[in-house]
Amino acid sequence: MIFQRQNRKTMDCKEVRRLITLYVDGELDVIESRHVVEHVARCETCYFAVKSERLVKRLLKKSITYVEPPLSLISSINELYEEKRSFLPIIMRFVPTIILVLAICLALIYKINEQRFDNKIFRNIKNPPLTASISDVNKFFSIFKNNSERLFIDRNNSPNIRFVGLRYNKLEDRDAAHIFYNHKGRYISVFAISGSINDKIYLTPLRPFKGDSYIIKRDGKSLLILSNQDISYAVTGDADENELYEILSSLR
Amino acid sequence: MMRINKKREIIKSEFLKYLKDVYNLSLYLTRNVEDAKDLTQDTFARALEYIDSYTPNTNAKAYLFRIATTIFFNNQSRLNTEQNHLEFRAFNEDDGSEVIGRDLNLIEDEEEKFIREYSSREVERLLLNLSFEHRTILILADIEEFSYEEISKILNIPIGTVMSRLSRARSALKKELLKREEIIRRETGGENIIRLSKYDLSKAK
Ligand SMILES: [Zn+2]
């Protein structure tokens, strides 16, 4: 590889001298080595050159012996390697990443939670409408047209339930109305939501209840859901499940 | 994570096998025990720091030597001076390794005779008197017996430079040996067991 002129049968001293170091170090290929050997057999000067080069190499190899490192060095390096061997520093390295991942997860869960349909409903319950503004009522009628009459539950048909207030809401991309009733002295919230909500993702899994209704329980309160093609209802309040179901049924 | 940990453990034990070699290289580089200890320590610390850049079983010794020589050369060029205090062989004084060739099984050829005339202490001193570039390459090529390619990687120089530097380093050592022979010749009045001058090119016209 290094000796380029392999074609030439013989090499002159100059070329051999250049290859001596390589020859002695075993860096020549078979052909190059043979050329050197052949030349050296005929040329005493180059023979001596090879010999002196090899002598120096062998002298070093034979004379230089390695000593043992001081014990203090051995122990300090072992300590260095041992210390980092413990698990803690490796875990410590991942701490920022773990914290970041946890924070992202929490933020994500919070965000999803925020977005959950049923959570939005539960949040609204804490702040029930005690009156109905004209604009809310107008919006309500324009949105729920055919169903609007029923939602103002007729006092004659249902003497136990009394309309208290109404607020127009938006739940995600849906129009919704939060209607607040007094039922036998206890309060009931009804959410009327435009369209079907069957495709919605709920944080709390929906459990089938009576009929086509579904139930979600939260903090001892029940939320009953009934989804139709054009309108969906969610009912909750200070009543038991069966009473809520009765109210839900009366809205259909 | 467990796998990374295991890989690191394998590499660490691979590195630790060469503590002695790195320390001895450091001795010949720095030429004194204290600096050699520091250099060895620094080398292993750096190797640990960049442990992930090493693939197990890919010549750890050459890898560590590369780190050691790099640290040394960097310090050297920063200090721009070579310390000249030769505190070598404060170690190994009495272990009998000073005189080479006590082994009776050695082949009694000319070269062996020549080699036996030198104590390891003497050769060490001659080696340590060379420039750090020369002693480094001699250690790598003649004592460690790395190939030119490996040396080129360790010292981060082209193979051509390895060849020329090695050739010059051997010449430099030869010169020192001849000088020593000359002194002995003068002291003993000529007739003795000097060999190298016989092969010296200038005399072997
Ligand atoms: Zn010749």
CSV table of C-alpha atoms and ligand atoms in Angstrom, one decimal:
chain,number,residue,atom,x,y,z
A,1,MET,CA,0.0,0.0,0.0
A,2,ILE,CA,2.8,2.4,0.8
A,3,PHE,CA,5.4,1.1,-1.5
A,4,GLN,CA,4.1,2.0,-4.9
A,5,ARG,CA,6.8,0.7,-7.2
A,6,GLN,CA,6.3,-3.0,-6.9
A,7,ASN,CA,6.8,-3.7,-10.5
A,8,ARG,CA,10.4,-3.0,-10.4
A,9,LYS,CA,12.3,-6.2,-9.8
A,10,THR,CA,15.0,-4.7,-7.7
A,11,MET,CA,15.0,-1.7,-5.4
A,12,ASP,CA,17.9,0.5,-4.8
A,13,CYS,CA,19.3,1.4,-1.4
A,14,LYS,CA,17.4,4.7,-1.2
A,15,GLU,CA,14.1,3.0,-1.6
A,16,VAL,CA,14.9,0.3,0.9
A,17,ARG,CA,16.0,2.9,3.5
A,18,ARG,CA,12.6,4.5,3.2
A,19,LEU,CA,10.9,1.2,3.9
A,20,ILE,CA,13.1,0.1,6.8
A,21,THR,CA,10.9,1.6,9.5
A,22,LEU,CA,7.8,0.1,8.0
A,23,TYR,CA,9.6,-3.3,7.5
A,24,VAL,CA,10.7,-3.4,11.1
A,25,ASP,CA,7.2,-2.5,12.3
A,26,GLY,CA,5.6,-5.2,10.1
A,27,GLU,CA,3.6,-2.6,8.1
A,28,LEU,CA,4.7,-3.8,4.7
A,29,ASP,CA,2.7,-6.4,2.7
A,30,VAL,CA,4.2,-9.7,1.7
A,31,ILE,CA,5.6,-8.5,-1.6
A,32,GLU,CA,7.1,-5.4,-0.2
A,33,SER,CA,8.7,-7.3,2.6
A,34,ARG,CA,10.2,-9.8,0.2
A,35,HIS,CA,11.8,-7.0,-1.8
A,36,VAL,CA,13.4,-5.7,1.3
A,37,VAL,CA,14.6,-9.1,2.4
A,38,GLU,CA,16.0,-9.8,-1.0
A,39,HIS,CA,17.8,-6.6,-1.2
A,40,VAL,CA,19.2,-6.8,2.3
A,41,ALA,CA,20.6,-10.3,1.5
A,42,ARG,CA,22.8,-8.7,-1.1
A,43,CYS,CA,23.5,-5.3,0.5
A,44,GLU,CA,25.4,-5.1,3.7
A,45,THR,CA,24.8,-1.4,4.3
A,46,CYS,CA,21.0,-1.9,4.2
A,47,TYR,CA,21.3,-5.0,6.3
A,48,PHE,CA,23.0,-3.0,9.0
A,49,ALA,CA,20.4,-0.3,8.7
A,50,VAL,CA,17.6,-2.9,9.3
A,51,LYS,CA,19.5,-4.4,12.1
A,52,SER,CA,20.1,-1.1,13.9
A,53,GLU,CA,16.5,-0.1,13.5
A,54,ARG,CA,15.4,-3.5,14.9
A,55,LEU,CA,17.8,-3.3,17.7
A,56,VAL,CA,16.3,0.0,18.9
A,57,LYS,CA,12.8,-1.4,18.7
A,58,ARG,CA,13.7,-4.6,20.5
A,59,LEU,CA,15.7,-2.7,23.1
A,60,LEU,CA,12.7,-0.6,24.0
A,61,LYS,CA,10.4,-3.5,24.1
A,62,LYS,CA,12.7,-5.5,26.3
A,63,SER,CA,13.9,-2.8,28.6
A,64,ILE,CA,10.8,-0.8,29.3
A,65,THR,CA,8.7,-2.5,31.9
A,66,TYR,CA,5.5,-1.0,33.2
A,67,VAL,CA,5.2,-0.3,36.9
A,68,GLU,CA,2.1,-0.7,39.1
A,69,PRO,CA,0.1,2.5,39.6
A,70,PRO,CA,0.2,3.9,43.1
A,71,LEU,CA,-2.6,2.5,45.3
A,72,SER,CA,-3.9,6.0,46.0
A,73,LEU,CA,-4.5,6.5,42.3
A,74,ILE,CA,-6.1,3.1,41.8
A,75,SER,CA,-8.5,3.7,44.7
A,76,SER,CA,-9.3,7.2,43.7
A,77,ILE,CA,-10.2,6.2,40.1
A,78,ASN,CA,-12.1,3.2,41.3
A,79,GLU,CA,-14.0,5.5,43.6
A,80,LEU,CA,-14.7,7.8,40.8
A,81,TYR,CA,-16.1,4.9,38.7
A,82,GLU,CA,-17.8,3.4,41.7
A,83,GLU,CA,-19.6,6.6,42.8
A,84,LYS,CA,-21.2,7.1,39.5
A,85,ARG,CA,-22.2,3.5,39.5
A,86,SER,CA,-24.9,4.1,42.1
A,87,PHE,CA,-28.4,4.4,40.7
A,88,LEU,CA,-29.2,7.8,42.1
A,89,PRO,CA,-27.1,10.1,39.9
A,90,ILE,CA,-28.5,8.3,36.8
A,91,ILE,CA,-32.0,8.8,38.0
A,92,MET,CA,-31.1,12.4,38.9
A,93,ARG,CA,-30.2,13.0,35.3
A,94,PHE,CA,-33.7,12.1,34.3
A,95,VAL,CA,-35.4,14.2,36.9
A,96,PRO,CA,-35.9,17.3,34.8
A,97,THR,CA,-37.3,15.1,32.0
A,98,ILE,CA,-39.6,13.3,34.4
A,99,ILE,CA,-40.8,16.5,35.9
A,100,LEU,CA,-41.4,17.9,32.4
A,101,VAL,CA,-43.3,14.8,31.3
A,102,LEU,CA,-45.4,14.8,34.4
A,103,ALA,CA,-46.2,18.5,34.0
A,104,ILE,CA,-47.2,18.0,30.4
A,105,CYS,CA,-49.4,15.0,31.5
A,106,LEU,CA,-51.0,17.0,34.2
A,107,ALA,CA,-51.6,19.9,31.9
A,108,LEU,CA,-53.1,17.6,29.3
A,109,ILE,CA,-55.3,15.9,31.9
A,110,TYR,CA,-56.5,19.2,33.2
A,111,LYS,CA,-57.1,20.4,29.6
A,112,ILE,CA,-59.0,17.3,28.7
A,113,ASN,CA,-60.9,17.6,32.0
A,114,GLU,CA,-61.8,21.2,31.1
A,115,GLN,CA,-63.1,20.1,27.8
A,116,ARG,CA,-65.2,17.2,29.2
A,117,PHE,CA,-68.8,17.7,28.5
A,118,ASP,CA,-70.1,16.5,31.8
A,119,ASN,CA,-67.6,18.6,33.7
A,120,LYS,CA,-68.9,21.7,31.9
A,121,ILE,CA,-72.3,20.7,32.9
A,122,PHE,CA,-71.3,20.1,36.5
A,123,ARG,CA,-69.5,23.5,36.6
A,124,ASN,CA,-72.6,25.3,35.4
A,125,ILE,CA,-74.7,23.7,38.2
A,126,LYS,CA,-72.7,25.6,40.8
A,127,ASN,CA,-73.9,28.8,39.3
A,128,PRO,CA,-77.6,28.4,38.5
A,129,PRO,CA,-79.6,31.1,36.7
A,130,LEU,CA,-82.1,32.7,39.1
A,131,THR,CA,-83.7,34.8,36.4
A,132,ALA,CA,-84.1,34.8,32.6
A,133,SER,CA,-82.9,37.8,30.6
A,134,ILE,CA,-84.9,38.7,27.5
A,135,SER,CA,-82.0,37.9,25.2
A,136,ASP,CA,-81.5,34.5,26.9
A,137,VAL,CA,-85.2,33.8,26.4
A,138,ASN,CA,-85.1,34.9,22.8
A,139,LYS,CA,-82.1,32.8,22.0
A,140,PHE,CA,-83.6,29.9,23.8
A,141,PHE,CA,-86.8,30.1,21.7
A,142,SER,CA,-84.9,30.5,18.4
A,143,ILE,CA,-82.7,27.5,19.1
A,144,PHE,CA,-85.1,25.1,20.7
A,145,LYS,CA,-88.2,26.1,18.8
A,146,ASN,CA,-90.4,23.0,19.0
A,147,ASN,CA,-89.1,21.9,22.3
A,148,SER,CA,-89.2,25.2,24.0
A,149,GLU,CA,-92.7,25.0,25.1
A,150,ARG,CA,-92.1,21.7,26.9
A,151,LEU,CA,-89.1,23.1,28.7
A,152,PHE,CA,-91.2,25.8,30.3
A,153,ILE,CA,-92.9,23.1,32.1
A,154,ASP,CA,-96.6,23.8,32.4
A,155,ARG,CA,-97.5,24.5,36.0
A,156,ASN,CA,-100.9,22.8,35.6
A,157,ASN,CA,-99.5,19.6,34.2
A,158,SER,CA,-96.7,19.4,36.7
A,159,PRO,CA,-97.7,21.2,39.8
A,160,ASN,CA,-94.6,20.1,41.6
A,161,ILE,CA,-92.1,21.7,39.3
A,162,ARG,CA,-91.6,25.5,38.9
A,163,PHE,CA,-89.4,27.4,36.5
A,164,VAL,CA,-86.8,29.6,38.3
A,165,GLY,CA,-84.4,30.9,35.7
A,166,LEU,CA,-82.7,30.4,32.3
A,167,ARG,CA,-79.4,31.1,30.8
A,168,TYR,CA,-78.1,30.6,27.4
A,169,ASN,CA,-74.9,28.6,27.4
A,170,LYS,CA,-72.5,27.2,24.9
A,171,LEU,CA,-71.1,23.7,25.6
A,172,GLU,CA,-68.2,23.1,23.3
A,173,ASP,CA,-69.6,23.9,19.9
A,174,ARG,CA,-73.2,23.3,20.9
A,175,ASP,CA,-75.9,25.7,21.7
A,176,ALA,CA,-77.2,24.9,25.2
A,177,ALA,CA,-79.6,26.3,27.7
A,178,HIS,CA,-79.3,25.9,31.4
A,179,ILE,CA,-82.8,25.9,32.9
A,180,PHE,CA,-83.2,26.0,36.6
A,181,TYR,CA,-86.3,24.5,38.3
A,182,ASN,CA,-87.7,24.2,41.7
A,183,HIS,CA,-89.0,20.7,42.3
A,184,LYS,CA,-90.9,20.1,45.5
A,185,GLY,CA,-88.8,22.8,47.2
A,186,ARG,CA,-85.5,21.3,45.8
A,187,TYR,CA,-83.5,22.6,42.9
A,188,ILE,CA,-83.1,20.9,39.5
A,189,SER,CA,-80.9,21.9,36.7
A,190,VAL,CA,-81.8,20.9,33.2
A,191,PHE,CA,-79.4,21.3,30.3
A,192,ALA,CA,-80.9,21.4,26.9
A,193,ILE,CA,-78.3,20.9,24.2
A,194,SER,CA,-78.9,21.1,20.5
A,195,GLY,CA,-78.2,18.0,18.6
A,196,SER,CA,-77.2,14.5,19.7
A,197,ILE,CA,-74.4,14.2,22.2
A,198,ASN,CA,-73.8,10.5,21.8
A,199,ASP,CA,-70.5,11.2,20.0
A,200,LYS,CA,-69.1,13.2,22.8
A,201,ILE,CA,-66.3,12.0,24.9
A,202,TYR,CA,-67.0,11.9,28.6
A,203,LEU,CA,-64.5,11.9,31.3
A,204,THR,CA,-66.8,9.7,33.4
A,205,PRO,CA,-68.0,6.7,31.6
A,206,LEU,CA,-71.6,6.7,30.9
A,207,ARG,CA,-73.6,4.0,32.5
A,208,PRO,CA,-77.0,3.0,30.9
A,209,PHE,CA,-80.0,3.9,33.1
A,210,LYS,CA,-83.7,3.4,32.6
A,211,GLY,CA,-85.0,3.6,29.0
A,212,ASP,CA,-82.5,5.3,26.7
A,213,SER,CA,-81.0,7.3,29.4
A,214,TYR,CA,-77.5,7.3,30.8
A,215,ILE,CA,-76.2,8.2,34.2
A,216,ILE,CA,-73.0,9.8,35.5
A,217,LYS,CA,-72.4,10.0,39.3
A,218,ARG,CA,-70.2,12.7,40.7
A,219,ASP,CA,-69.7,13.7,44.3
A,220,GLY,CA,-72.9,12.0,45.4
A,221,LYS,CA,-74.8,13.7,42.6
A,222,SER,CA,-76.3,12.1,39.6
A,223,LEU,CA,-76.4,13.4,36.1
A,224,LEU,CA,-79.0,11.8,33.8
A,225,ILE,CA,-78.4,12.2,30.1
A,226,LEU,CA,-80.9,11.5,27.3
A,227,SER,CA,-79.7,12.1,23.8
A,228,ASN,CA,-82.1,12.5,20.8
A,229,GLN,CA,-81.4,13.3,17.2
A,230,ASP,CA,-82.1,17.0,17.5
A,231,ILE,CA,-81.9,17.8,21.2
A,232,SER,CA,-80.3,16.3,24.2
A,233,TYR,CA,-81.0,16.7,27.8
A,234,ALA,CA,-78.9,16.5,30.9
A,235,VAL,CA,-80.7,16.7,34.3
A,236,THR,CA,-79.2,16.9,37.7
A,237,GLY,CA,-80.1,18.4,41.1
A,238,ASP,CA,-81.2,17.7,44.7
A,239,ALA,CA,-83.3,14.7,43.7
A,240,ASP,CA,-82.8,11.0,43.5
A,241,GLU,CA,-82.2,9.2,40.2
A,242,ASN,CA,-85.8,8.1,39.8
A,243,GLU,CA,-87.1,11.6,40.3
A,244,LEU,CA,-84.6,12.9,37.8
A,245,TYR,CA,-85.7,10.3,35.4
A,246,GLU,CA,-89.3,11.3,35.8
A,247,ILE,CA,-88.4,14.9,35.0
A,248,LEU,CA,-86.3,13.8,32.1
A,249,SER,CA,-89.2,11.8,30.7
A,250,SER,CA,-91.6,14.7,31.0
A,251,LEU,CA,-89.3,16.7,28.7
A,252,ARG,CA,-89.5,14.3,25.8
B,1,MET,CA,-32.6,2.6,31.3
B,2,MET,CA,-31.4,-0.7,32.6
B,3,ARG,CA,-29.8,-1.5,29.4
B,4,ILE,CA,-28.0,1.8,29.3
B,5,ASN,CA,-26.8,1.2,32.8
B,6,LYS,CA,-25.5,-2.2,31.9
B,7,LYS,CA,-23.7,-0.9,28.9
B,8,ARG,CA,-22.0,1.7,31.1
B,9,GLU,CA,-20.9,-0.9,33.6
B,10,ILE,CA,-19.4,-3.0,30.8
B,11,ILE,CA,-17.5,0.0,29.4
B,12,LYS,CA,-16.3,1.0,32.9
B,13,SER,CA,-14.8,-2.4,33.6
B,14,GLU,CA,-13.3,-2.3,30.2
B,15,PHE,CA,-11.6,1.0,30.9
B,16,LEU,CA,-10.4,0.0,34.3
B,17,LYS,CA,-8.4,-2.9,32.8
B,18,TYR,CA,-6.1,-0.3,31.3
B,19,LEU,CA,-5.4,1.7,34.4
B,20,LYS,CA,-1.8,0.4,34.5
B,21,ASP,CA,-1.2,1.1,30.8
B,22,VAL,CA,-2.6,4.6,31.0
B,23,TYR,CA,-0.5,5.3,34.1
B,24,ASN,CA,2.7,4.1,32.5
B,25,LEU,CA,2.0,6.1,29.3
B,26,SER,CA,1.4,9.1,31.6
B,27,LEU,CA,4.7,8.5,33.3
B,28,TYR,CA,6.6,8.6,30.0
B,29,LEU,CA,4.6,11.6,28.9
B,30,THR,CA,4.9,13.7,32.0
B,31,ARG,CA,8.2,12.3,33.3
B,32,ASN,CA,7.2,12.6,36.9
B,33,VAL,CA,5.0,10.6,39.2
B,34,GLU,CA,2.7,13.4,40.5
B,35,ASP,CA,1.8,14.7,37.0
B,36,ALA,CA,1.4,11.1,35.8
B,37,LYS,CA,-1.1,10.5,38.5
B,38,ASP,CA,-3.0,13.7,37.6
B,39,LEU,CA,-3.0,12.8,33.9
B,40,THR,CA,-4.2,9.3,34.6
B,41,GLN,CA,-7.0,10.7,36.9
B,42,ASP,CA,-8.0,13.2,34.2
B,43,THR,CA,-8.0,10.6,31.5
B,44,PHE,CA,-10.3,8.3,33.4
B,45,ALA,CA,-12.5,11.2,34.5
B,46,ARG,CA,-12.8,12.4,30.9
B,47,ALA,CA,-13.5,8.9,29.6
B,48,LEU,CA,-16.3,8.6,32.2
B,49,GLU,CA,-17.7,11.9,31.2
B,50,TYR,CA,-17.9,10.9,27.5
B,51,ILE,CA,-18.6,7.2,28.3
B,52,ASP,CA,-21.6,7.2,25.9
B,53,SER,CA,-19.5,8.0,22.9
B,54,TYR,CA,-17.5,4.8,23.3
B,55,THR,CA,-18.7,1.5,21.8
B,56,PRO,CA,-17.8,-1.5,24.0
B,57,ASN,CA,-15.0,-3.7,22.7
B,58,THR,CA,-13.6,-1.2,20.2
B,59,ASN,CA,-10.0,-1.0,21.5
B,60,ALA,CA,-10.5,0.7,24.9
B,61,LYS,CA,-6.8,1.0,25.4
B,62,ALA,CA,-6.3,3.0,22.2
B,63,TYR,CA,-9.3,5.1,23.1
B,64,LEU,CA,-7.9,5.9,26.6
B,65,PHE,CA,-4.4,6.5,25.1
B,66,ARG,CA,-6.0,9.0,22.7
B,67,ILE,CA,-7.6,10.8,25.6
B,68,ALA,CA,-4.4,10.8,27.6
B,69,THR,CA,-2.2,12.1,24.8
B,70,THR,CA,-4.8,14.7,23.9
B,71,ILE,CA,-5.0,16.0,27.4
B,72,PHE,CA,-1.2,16.0,27.7
B,73,PHE,CA,-0.6,17.7,24.4
B,74,ASN,CA,-3.2,20.4,25.2
B,75,ASN,CA,-1.6,21.1,28.5
B,76,GLN,CA,1.8,21.0,26.9
B,77,SER,CA,0.9,23.6,24.3
B,78,ARG,CA,-0.8,25.7,26.9
B,79,LEU,CA,2.2,25.7,29.2
B,80,ASN,CA,4.5,25.7,26.2
B,81,THR,CA,7.3,24.2,28.2
B,82,GLU,CA,8.6,20.8,29.1
B,83,GLN,CA,9.4,20.1,32.6
B,84,ASN,CA,12.8,18.8,32.9
B,85,HIS,CA,12.8,17.2,36.3
B,86,LEU,CA,13.2,13.5,35.7
B,87,GLU,CA,11.7,11.9,38.7
B,88,PHE,CA,11.2,8.7,36.9
B,89,ARG,CA,11.9,5.4,38.7
B,90,ALA,CA,11.1,6.7,42.0
B,91,PHE,CA,9.0,3.6,41.6
B,92,ASN,CA,10.2,0.1,41.0
B,93,GLU,CA,13.7,0.7,42.5
B,94,ASP,CA,14.2,-2.8,43.9
B,95,ASP,CA,12.2,-5.2,42.0
B,96,GLY,CA,15.1,-6.6,40.1
B,97,SER,CA,13.7,-5.6,36.7
B,98,GLU,CA,16.5,-3.2,36.1
B,99,VAL,CA,18.8,-5.6,34.4
B,100,ILE,CA,17.3,-7.3,31.5
B,101,GLY,CA,18.3,-10.6,30.2
B,102,ARG,CA,18.7,-12.7,33.3
B,103,ASP,CA,16.5,-15.2,31.8
B,104,LEU,CA,18.7,-18.0,30.7
B,105,ASN,CA,16.3,-19.2,28.0
B,106,LEU,CA,17.0,-16.1,26.0
B,107,ILE,CA,18.5,-16.9,22.7
B,108,GLU,CA,22.2,-15.9,22.7
B,109,ASP,CA,22.2,-14.1,19.5
B,110,GLU,CA,24.0,-10.9,18.8
B,111,GLU,CA,20.9,-8.7,19.3
B,112,GLU,CA,20.2,-10.3,22.7
B,113,LYS,CA,23.7,-9.6,23.8
B,114,PHE,CA,23.4,-6.1,22.8
B,115,ILE,CA,20.1,-5.7,24.6
B,116,ARG,CA,21.5,-7.2,27.8
B,117,GLU,CA,24.2,-4.6,28.0
B,118,TYR,CA,21.6,-2.0,28.8
B,119,SER,CA,19.8,-1.8,32.1
B,120,SER,CA,16.1,-0.9,31.8
B,121,ARG,CA,17.0,2.2,33.8
B,122,GLU,CA,19.4,3.3,31.2
B,123,VAL,CA,17.0,2.8,28.3
B,124,GLU,CA,14.3,4.6,30.3
B,125,ARG,CA,16.6,7.6,30.8
B,126,LEU,CA,17.5,7.7,27.2
B,127,LEU,CA,13.8,7.5,26.2
B,128,LEU,CA,12.8,10.2,28.7
B,129,ASN,CA,15.5,12.5,27.3
B,130,LEU,CA,13.7,12.5,23.9
B,131,SER,CA,11.1,15.1,23.0
B,132,PHE,CA,7.6,14.2,24.1
B,133,GLU,CA,6.5,13.6,20.5
B,134,HIS,CA,9.3,11.1,20.0
B,135,ARG,CA,8.9,9.3,23.3
B,136,THR,CA,5.1,9.1,22.8
B,137,ILE,CA,5.4,7.5,19.4
B,138,LEU,CA,8.1,5.1,20.5
B,139,ILE,CA,5.9,3.9,23.4
B,140,LEU,CA,2.9,3.4,21.1
B,141,ALA,CA,4.9,1.7,18.3
B,142,ASP,CA,7.6,-0.3,20.1
B,143,ILE,CA,6.3,-1.0,23.6
B,144,GLU,CA,2.5,-1.0,23.0
B,145,GLU,CA,3.0,-2.3,19.5
B,146,PHE,CA,0.1,-0.5,18.0
B,147,SER,CA,-0.2,-0.5,14.3
B,148,TYR,CA,0.4,2.7,12.3
B,149,GLU,CA,-3.3,3.1,11.7
B,150,GLU,CA,-4.0,2.8,15.4
B,151,ILE,CA,-1.3,5.3,16.3
B,152,SER,CA,-2.6,7.7,13.6
B,153,LYS,CA,-6.0,7.5,15.4
B,154,ILE,CA,-4.6,7.9,18.9
B,155,LEU,CA,-2.5,10.9,18.0
B,156,ASN,CA,-4.9,12.2,15.4
B,157,ILE,CA,-2.2,12.5,12.8
B,158,PRO,CA,-2.0,11.1,9.2
B,159,ILE,CA,-0.3,7.7,8.7
B,160,GLY,CA,2.5,9.4,6.7
B,161,THR,CA,3.3,11.5,9.8
B,162,VAL,CA,3.3,8.4,12.0
B,163,MET,CA,5.9,6.9,9.7
B,164,SER,CA,8.2,9.9,9.5
B,165,ARG,CA,7.9,10.8,13.2
B,166,LEU,CA,8.6,7.2,14.2
B,167,SER,CA,11.6,7.0,11.9
B,168,ARG,CA,13.0,10.3,13.3
B,169,ALA,CA,12.2,9.1,16.9
B,170,ARG,CA,14.2,5.9,16.4
B,171,SER,CA,17.1,7.9,14.8
B,172,ALA,CA,17.0,10.2,17.8
B,173,LEU,CA,17.2,7.3,20.2
B,174,LYS,CA,19.9,5.7,18.1
B,175,LYS,CA,21.9,8.9,18.4
B,176,GLU,CA,21.5,8.8,22.2
B,177,LEU,CA,22.6,5.2,22.3
B,178,LEU,CA,25.7,6.0,20.1
B,179,LYS,CA,26.6,8.9,22.4
B,180,ARG,CA,26.5,6.5,25.4
B,181,GLU,CA,28.6,4.0,23.6
B,182,GLU,CA,31.1,6.7,22.8
B,183,ILE,CA,31.3,7.7,26.4
B,184,ILE,CA,31.9,4.1,27.5
B,185,ARG,CA,34.4,3.6,24.8
B,186,ARG,CA,36.4,6.5,26.0
B,187,GLU,CA,36.1,5.5,29.7
B,188,THR,CA,37.1,1.9,29.1
B,189,GLY,CA,39.8,2.7,26.6
B,190,GLY,CA,38.2,1.3,23.6
B,191,GLU,CA,37.8,-2.4,23.7
B,192,ASN,CA,34.4,-3.5,25.1
B,193,ILE,CA,31.0,-4.8,24.1
B,194,ILE,CA,29.5,-1.9,22.2
B,195,ARG,CA,27.3,-3.0,19.4
B,196,LEU,CA,25.2,-0.3,17.9
B,197,SER,CA,28.1,1.6,16.4
B,198,LYS,CA,28.8,-1.4,14.3
B,199,TYR,CA,25.4,-1.0,12.7
B,200,ASP,CA,25.5,2.8,12.5
B,201,LEU,CA,24.9,3.8,9.0
B,202,SER,CA,27.4,6.6,8.9
B,203,LYS,CA,30.1,4.1,9.9
B,204,ALA,CA,28.8,1.2,7.8
B,205,LYS,CA,29.5,3.0,4.6
C,1,ZN,ZN,21.2,-1.3,0.0
